[in-house]
Coordinates of N, CA and C in Angstrom, one line a residue:
M1 N -61.0 113.1 -28.1 CA -61.5 112.3 -29.2 C -60.5 111.2 -29.6
T2 N -61.0 110.0 -29.9 CA -60.1 108.9 -30.2 C -59.7 108.9 -31.7
T3 N -58.4 108.5 -31.9 CA -58.0 108.4 -33.3 C -57.8 106.9 -33.6
E4 N -58.2 106.1 -32.8 CA -58.1 104.6 -33.0 C -59.3 104.0 -33.6
N5 N -59.2 103.1 -34.5 CA -60.3 102.4 -35.1 C -60.9 101.5 -34.0
T6 N -62.2 101.3 -34.0 CA -62.8 100.4 -33.1 C -63.6 99.3 -33.8
L7 N -63.7 98.2 -33.1 CA -64.5 97.1 -33.7 C -65.7 96.9 -32.9
R8 N -66.8 96.7 -33.6 CA -68.1 96.4 -32.9 C -68.9 95.4 -33.8
T9 N -69.9 94.8 -33.3 CA -70.7 93.9 -34.1 C -72.1 94.5 -34.2
V10 N -72.6 94.6 -35.5 CA -73.9 95.2 -35.8 C -74.7 94.1 -36.5
H11 N -75.7 93.6 -35.9 CA -76.5 92.6 -36.5 C -75.7 91.4 -37.0
G12 N -74.7 91.0 -36.3 CA -73.9 89.8 -36.7 C -72.8 90.2 -37.6
T13 N -72.6 91.4 -38.0 CA -71.5 91.8 -38.9 C -70.4 92.5 -38.1
R14 N -69.2 92.1 -38.2 CA -68.1 92.7 -37.5 C -67.7 94.0 -38.3
V15 N -67.8 95.1 -37.6 CA -67.6 96.4 -38.3 C -66.4 97.1 -37.7
L16 N -65.4 97.5 -38.5 CA -64.3 98.3 -38.0 C -64.7 99.8 -38.3
T17 N -64.8 100.5 -37.3 CA -65.3 101.9 -37.4 C -64.1 102.9 -37.2
C18 N -63.9 103.7 -38.2 CA -62.8 104.7 -38.2 C -63.3 106.0 -37.6
P19 N -62.6 106.6 -36.7 CA -63.0 107.9 -36.2 C -62.8 109.0 -37.2
S20 N -63.4 110.2 -37.0 CA -63.3 111.3 -37.9 C -61.9 111.9 -38.0
D21 N -61.1 111.8 -36.9 CA -59.8 112.3 -37.0 C -58.8 111.2 -37.2
G22 N -58.2 111.2 -38.3 CA -57.2 110.2 -38.7 C -56.8 110.4 -40.2
P23 N -55.9 109.6 -40.7 CA -55.4 109.7 -42.0 C -56.5 109.6 -43.1
A24 N -56.4 110.3 -44.1 CA -57.4 110.3 -45.2 C -57.3 109.0 -46.0
L25 N -58.5 108.6 -46.4 CA -58.6 107.5 -47.3 C -58.5 108.1 -48.7
D26 N -57.2 108.1 -49.2 CA -57.0 108.9 -50.4 C -56.2 108.1 -51.5
G27 N -56.2 106.8 -51.3 CA -55.6 106.0 -52.3 C -55.4 104.5 -51.9
E28 N -54.7 103.8 -52.7 CA -54.5 102.3 -52.4 C -53.7 102.1 -51.1
S29 N -52.7 102.9 -50.9 CA -51.9 102.7 -49.7 C -52.7 102.9 -48.4
A30 N -53.5 103.9 -48.4 CA -54.4 104.2 -47.2 C -55.4 103.0 -47.1
A31 N -55.9 102.6 -48.2 CA -56.9 101.5 -48.2 C -56.2 100.2 -47.6
L32 N -55.0 99.9 -48.0 CA -54.3 98.8 -47.5 C -54.0 98.9 -46.0
D33 N -53.8 100.1 -45.5 CA -53.7 100.3 -44.1 C -55.0 99.9 -43.3
L34 N -56.1 100.3 -43.8 CA -57.4 100.0 -43.2 C -57.7 98.5 -43.4
I35 N -57.4 97.9 -44.5 CA -57.6 96.5 -44.8 C -56.8 95.7 -43.8
G36 N -55.5 96.1 -43.6 CA -54.7 95.4 -42.6 C -55.2 95.4 -41.2
D37 N -55.7 96.5 -40.8 CA -56.3 96.7 -39.5 C -57.6 95.8 -39.4
A38 N -58.4 95.8 -40.5 CA -59.6 95.1 -40.5 C -59.3 93.6 -40.5
F39 N -58.3 93.1 -41.2 CA -58.0 91.7 -41.2 C -57.5 91.3 -39.8
G40 N -56.7 92.2 -39.2 CA -56.1 91.9 -37.9 C -57.2 91.7 -36.8
R41 N -58.4 92.3 -37.1 CA -59.5 92.2 -36.1 C -60.6 91.4 -36.6
D42 N -60.4 90.7 -37.7 CA -61.5 89.9 -38.3 C -62.7 90.6 -38.6
A43 N -62.6 91.9 -39.1 CA -63.8 92.7 -39.5 C -64.3 92.2 -40.9
Q44 N -65.5 92.5 -41.1 CA -66.1 92.2 -42.4 C -66.5 93.5 -43.2
L45 N -66.6 94.6 -42.5 CA -67.0 95.8 -43.1 C -66.2 96.9 -42.4
V46 N -65.8 97.9 -43.2 CA -65.1 99.1 -42.6 C -65.9 100.3 -42.9
T47 N -66.1 101.2 -41.8 CA -66.8 102.4 -42.0 C -65.8 103.6 -41.9
V48 N -65.9 104.5 -42.8 CA -65.0 105.7 -42.8 C -65.9 106.9 -42.9
P49 N -65.6 107.9 -42.0 CA -66.4 109.1 -42.1 C -66.1 109.8 -43.5
A50 N -67.1 110.4 -44.0 CA -66.9 111.1 -45.3 C -65.8 112.2 -45.3
E51 N -65.7 112.8 -44.1 CA -64.6 113.9 -44.1 C -63.2 113.3 -44.1
R52 N -63.1 112.0 -43.9 CA -61.7 111.4 -44.1 C -61.5 110.8 -45.4
V53 N -62.4 110.9 -46.3 CA -62.3 110.4 -47.7 C -61.7 111.5 -48.5
G54 N -60.5 111.3 -49.1 CA -59.9 112.3 -49.9 C -60.7 112.8 -51.1
S55 N -60.6 114.1 -51.4 CA -61.5 114.7 -52.4 C -61.3 114.0 -53.8
E56 N -60.1 113.5 -54.1 CA -59.9 112.8 -55.4 C -60.8 111.5 -55.5
F57 N -61.1 110.9 -54.4 CA -62.0 109.7 -54.4 C -63.3 110.1 -55.1
F58 N -63.8 111.3 -54.8 CA -65.1 111.7 -55.3 C -65.0 112.3 -56.7
R59 N -63.8 112.4 -57.2 CA -63.6 112.8 -58.6 C -63.3 111.5 -59.4
L60 N -64.4 110.9 -59.9 CA -64.2 109.5 -60.4 C -63.2 109.4 -61.5
R61 N -63.0 110.5 -62.3 CA -62.0 110.5 -63.3 C -60.6 110.2 -62.8
S62 N -60.4 110.5 -61.6 CA -59.0 110.3 -61.0 C -58.7 108.8 -60.8
G63 N -59.7 108.0 -60.7 CA -59.4 106.5 -60.6 C -59.2 106.1 -59.1
V64 N -59.2 107.1 -58.2 CA -58.9 106.7 -56.8 C -60.1 105.9 -56.2
A65 N -61.3 106.2 -56.5 CA -62.4 105.4 -55.9 C -62.4 104.0 -56.5
G66 N -62.1 103.8 -57.7 CA -62.0 102.5 -58.3 C -60.9 101.7 -57.7
A67 N -59.8 102.3 -57.5 CA -58.6 101.6 -56.9 C -58.9 101.2 -55.5
V68 N -59.5 102.1 -54.7 CA -59.8 101.8 -53.3 C -60.8 100.7 -53.2
V69 N -61.9 100.8 -53.9 CA -63.0 99.9 -53.9 C -62.5 98.5 -54.3
Q70 N -61.7 98.5 -55.4 CA -61.1 97.2 -55.9 C -60.2 96.5 -54.8
K71 N -59.5 97.3 -54.1 CA -58.6 96.7 -53.0 C -59.5 96.1 -51.9
F72 N -60.6 96.8 -51.5 CA -61.5 96.2 -50.5 C -62.1 94.9 -51.1
A73 N -62.6 94.9 -52.3 CA -63.2 93.8 -52.9 C -62.2 92.6 -53.0
N74 N -61.0 92.9 -53.4 CA -60.0 91.8 -53.5 C -59.8 91.1 -52.2
Y75 N -60.0 91.8 -51.1 CA -59.8 91.2 -49.8 C -61.2 90.8 -49.1
R76 N -62.2 90.8 -49.9 CA -63.5 90.5 -49.5 C -64.0 91.2 -48.3
L77 N -63.7 92.5 -48.3 CA -64.1 93.4 -47.2 C -65.1 94.4 -47.8
R78 N -66.1 94.8 -47.1 CA -67.0 95.8 -47.5 C -66.6 97.2 -47.0
L79 N -67.0 98.2 -47.6 CA -66.7 99.6 -47.2 C -67.9 100.4 -47.2
A80 N -68.1 101.2 -46.2 CA -69.2 102.2 -46.1 C -68.6 103.6 -45.7
V81 N -69.0 104.5 -46.5 CA -68.6 105.9 -46.3 C -69.8 106.6 -45.6
L82 N -69.6 107.1 -44.4 CA -70.7 107.6 -43.6 C -70.6 109.2 -43.5
G83 N -71.6 109.8 -43.8 CA -71.7 111.3 -43.7 C -72.2 112.0 -44.9
D84 N -72.1 113.3 -44.9 CA -72.7 114.1 -45.9 C -71.7 114.3 -47.1
I85 N -72.1 113.8 -48.3 CA -71.3 114.0 -49.5 C -72.1 114.8 -50.5
S86 N -73.1 115.6 -50.0 CA -74.0 116.3 -51.0 C -73.2 117.3 -51.9
A87 N -72.2 118.0 -51.4 CA -71.5 118.9 -52.2 C -70.8 118.2 -53.4
H88 N -70.3 117.0 -53.1 CA -69.6 116.2 -54.2 C -70.7 115.7 -55.2
L89 N -71.8 115.3 -54.7 CA -72.9 114.8 -55.5 C -73.5 115.9 -56.4
E90 N -73.6 117.1 -55.9 CA -74.1 118.3 -56.7 C -73.1 118.6 -57.8
A91 N -71.8 118.3 -57.7 CA -70.8 118.7 -58.7 C -70.7 117.6 -59.8
S92 N -71.3 116.4 -59.6 CA -71.0 115.4 -60.6 C -72.2 114.4 -60.8
S93 N -72.7 114.4 -62.0 CA -73.8 113.4 -62.2 C -73.2 112.0 -62.3
A94 N -72.0 111.9 -62.7 CA -71.3 110.5 -62.7 C -71.2 110.0 -61.3
L95 N -70.9 110.9 -60.4 CA -70.7 110.4 -59.0 C -72.1 110.1 -58.4
R96 N -73.1 110.8 -58.8 CA -74.5 110.5 -58.3 C -74.9 109.1 -58.8
D97 N -74.6 108.8 -60.1 CA -74.9 107.5 -60.6 C -74.1 106.4 -59.9
F98 N -72.8 106.7 -59.6 CA -71.9 105.7 -58.9 C -72.4 105.4 -57.5
V99 N -72.8 106.5 -56.8 CA -73.4 106.3 -55.5 C -74.7 105.5 -55.5
R100 N -75.5 105.8 -56.4 CA -76.8 105.1 -56.5 C -76.6 103.6 -56.8
E101 N -75.7 103.3 -57.7 CA -75.4 101.9 -58.1 C -74.7 101.2 -56.9
S102 N -73.8 101.9 -56.3 CA -73.1 101.3 -55.1 C -74.0 100.9 -54.0
N103 N -75.0 101.8 -53.7 CA -75.9 101.6 -52.7 C -76.9 100.5 -53.0
R104 N -77.0 100.1 -54.2 CA -77.9 98.9 -54.6 C -77.2 97.6 -54.3
G105 N -75.9 97.6 -54.2 CA -75.1 96.4 -53.9 C -74.7 96.2 -52.5
H106 N -73.7 95.4 -52.3 CA -73.3 95.1 -50.9 C -71.8 95.4 -50.7
Q107 N -71.0 95.8 -51.7 CA -69.6 96.0 -51.5 C -69.3 97.4 -51.0
L108 N -70.0 98.4 -51.5 CA -69.7 99.8 -51.1 C -71.0 100.5 -50.9
W109 N -71.1 101.2 -49.8 CA -72.3 102.0 -49.5 C -71.9 103.4 -49.1
F110 N -72.7 104.4 -49.5 CA -72.6 105.8 -49.0 C -73.8 106.0 -48.2
L111 N -73.6 106.2 -46.9 CA -74.8 106.3 -46.0 C -74.6 107.6 -45.2
T112 N -75.8 108.0 -44.7 CA -75.8 109.3 -43.9 C -75.2 109.2 -42.5
D113 N -75.4 108.1 -41.8 CA -75.0 107.9 -40.5 C -75.0 106.5 -40.0
E114 N -74.7 106.3 -38.7 CA -74.7 105.0 -38.1 C -76.1 104.3 -38.1
R115 N -77.1 105.1 -38.0 CA -78.5 104.6 -38.1 C -78.7 103.9 -39.4
D116 N -78.3 104.6 -40.5 CA -78.5 104.0 -41.8 C -77.7 102.7 -42.0
L117 N -76.5 102.7 -41.4 CA -75.7 101.5 -41.4 C -76.5 100.4 -40.7
D118 N -77.0 100.7 -39.5 CA -77.8 99.7 -38.7 C -78.9 99.2 -39.5
D119 N -79.6 100.1 -40.2 CA -80.8 99.6 -41.0 C -80.3 98.7 -42.2
R120 N -79.2 99.0 -42.8 CA -78.7 98.2 -43.9 C -78.3 96.8 -43.4
L121 N -77.8 96.7 -42.2 CA -77.3 95.5 -41.7 C -78.3 94.6 -41.0
A122 N -79.5 95.3 -40.7 CA -80.5 94.6 -40.0 C -81.1 93.4 -40.9
P123 N -81.4 92.3 -40.2 CA -82.0 91.2 -41.0 C -83.3 91.7 -41.7
T124 N -83.5 91.2 -42.9 CA -84.7 91.5 -43.6 C -85.9 90.7 -43.1
R125 N -87.0 91.3 -43.1 CA -88.2 90.6 -42.6 C -89.0 90.1 -43.8
D126 N -89.4 88.9 -43.7 CA -90.2 88.3 -44.8 C -91.7 88.3 -44.4

């Protein structure tokens, strides 16, 4: 299994994909590491597997999610967390609201898998 981030293009969007084995996205420092890699590869969106997202991120009171998302926004990069976060959602109505609102926008998405990402990035049909 690879531990290196990979770059691919999905419907015209340059996506930096992080593998499941790697350092946790658990704060601003980890976010800046990913942002640096994304900038170095001219990515527009970073995907991180849910299992790599630190548990404090899902505890909104900790401020980790806000700090991480703000770092990505400051650098005009989008972030998508891919995978099952149902246990976290069951534990927090605030997190459920946060995920719902995030998924309505374009900066941060919580998606089930790569197919959901593909659907989100697909051009809309009129």
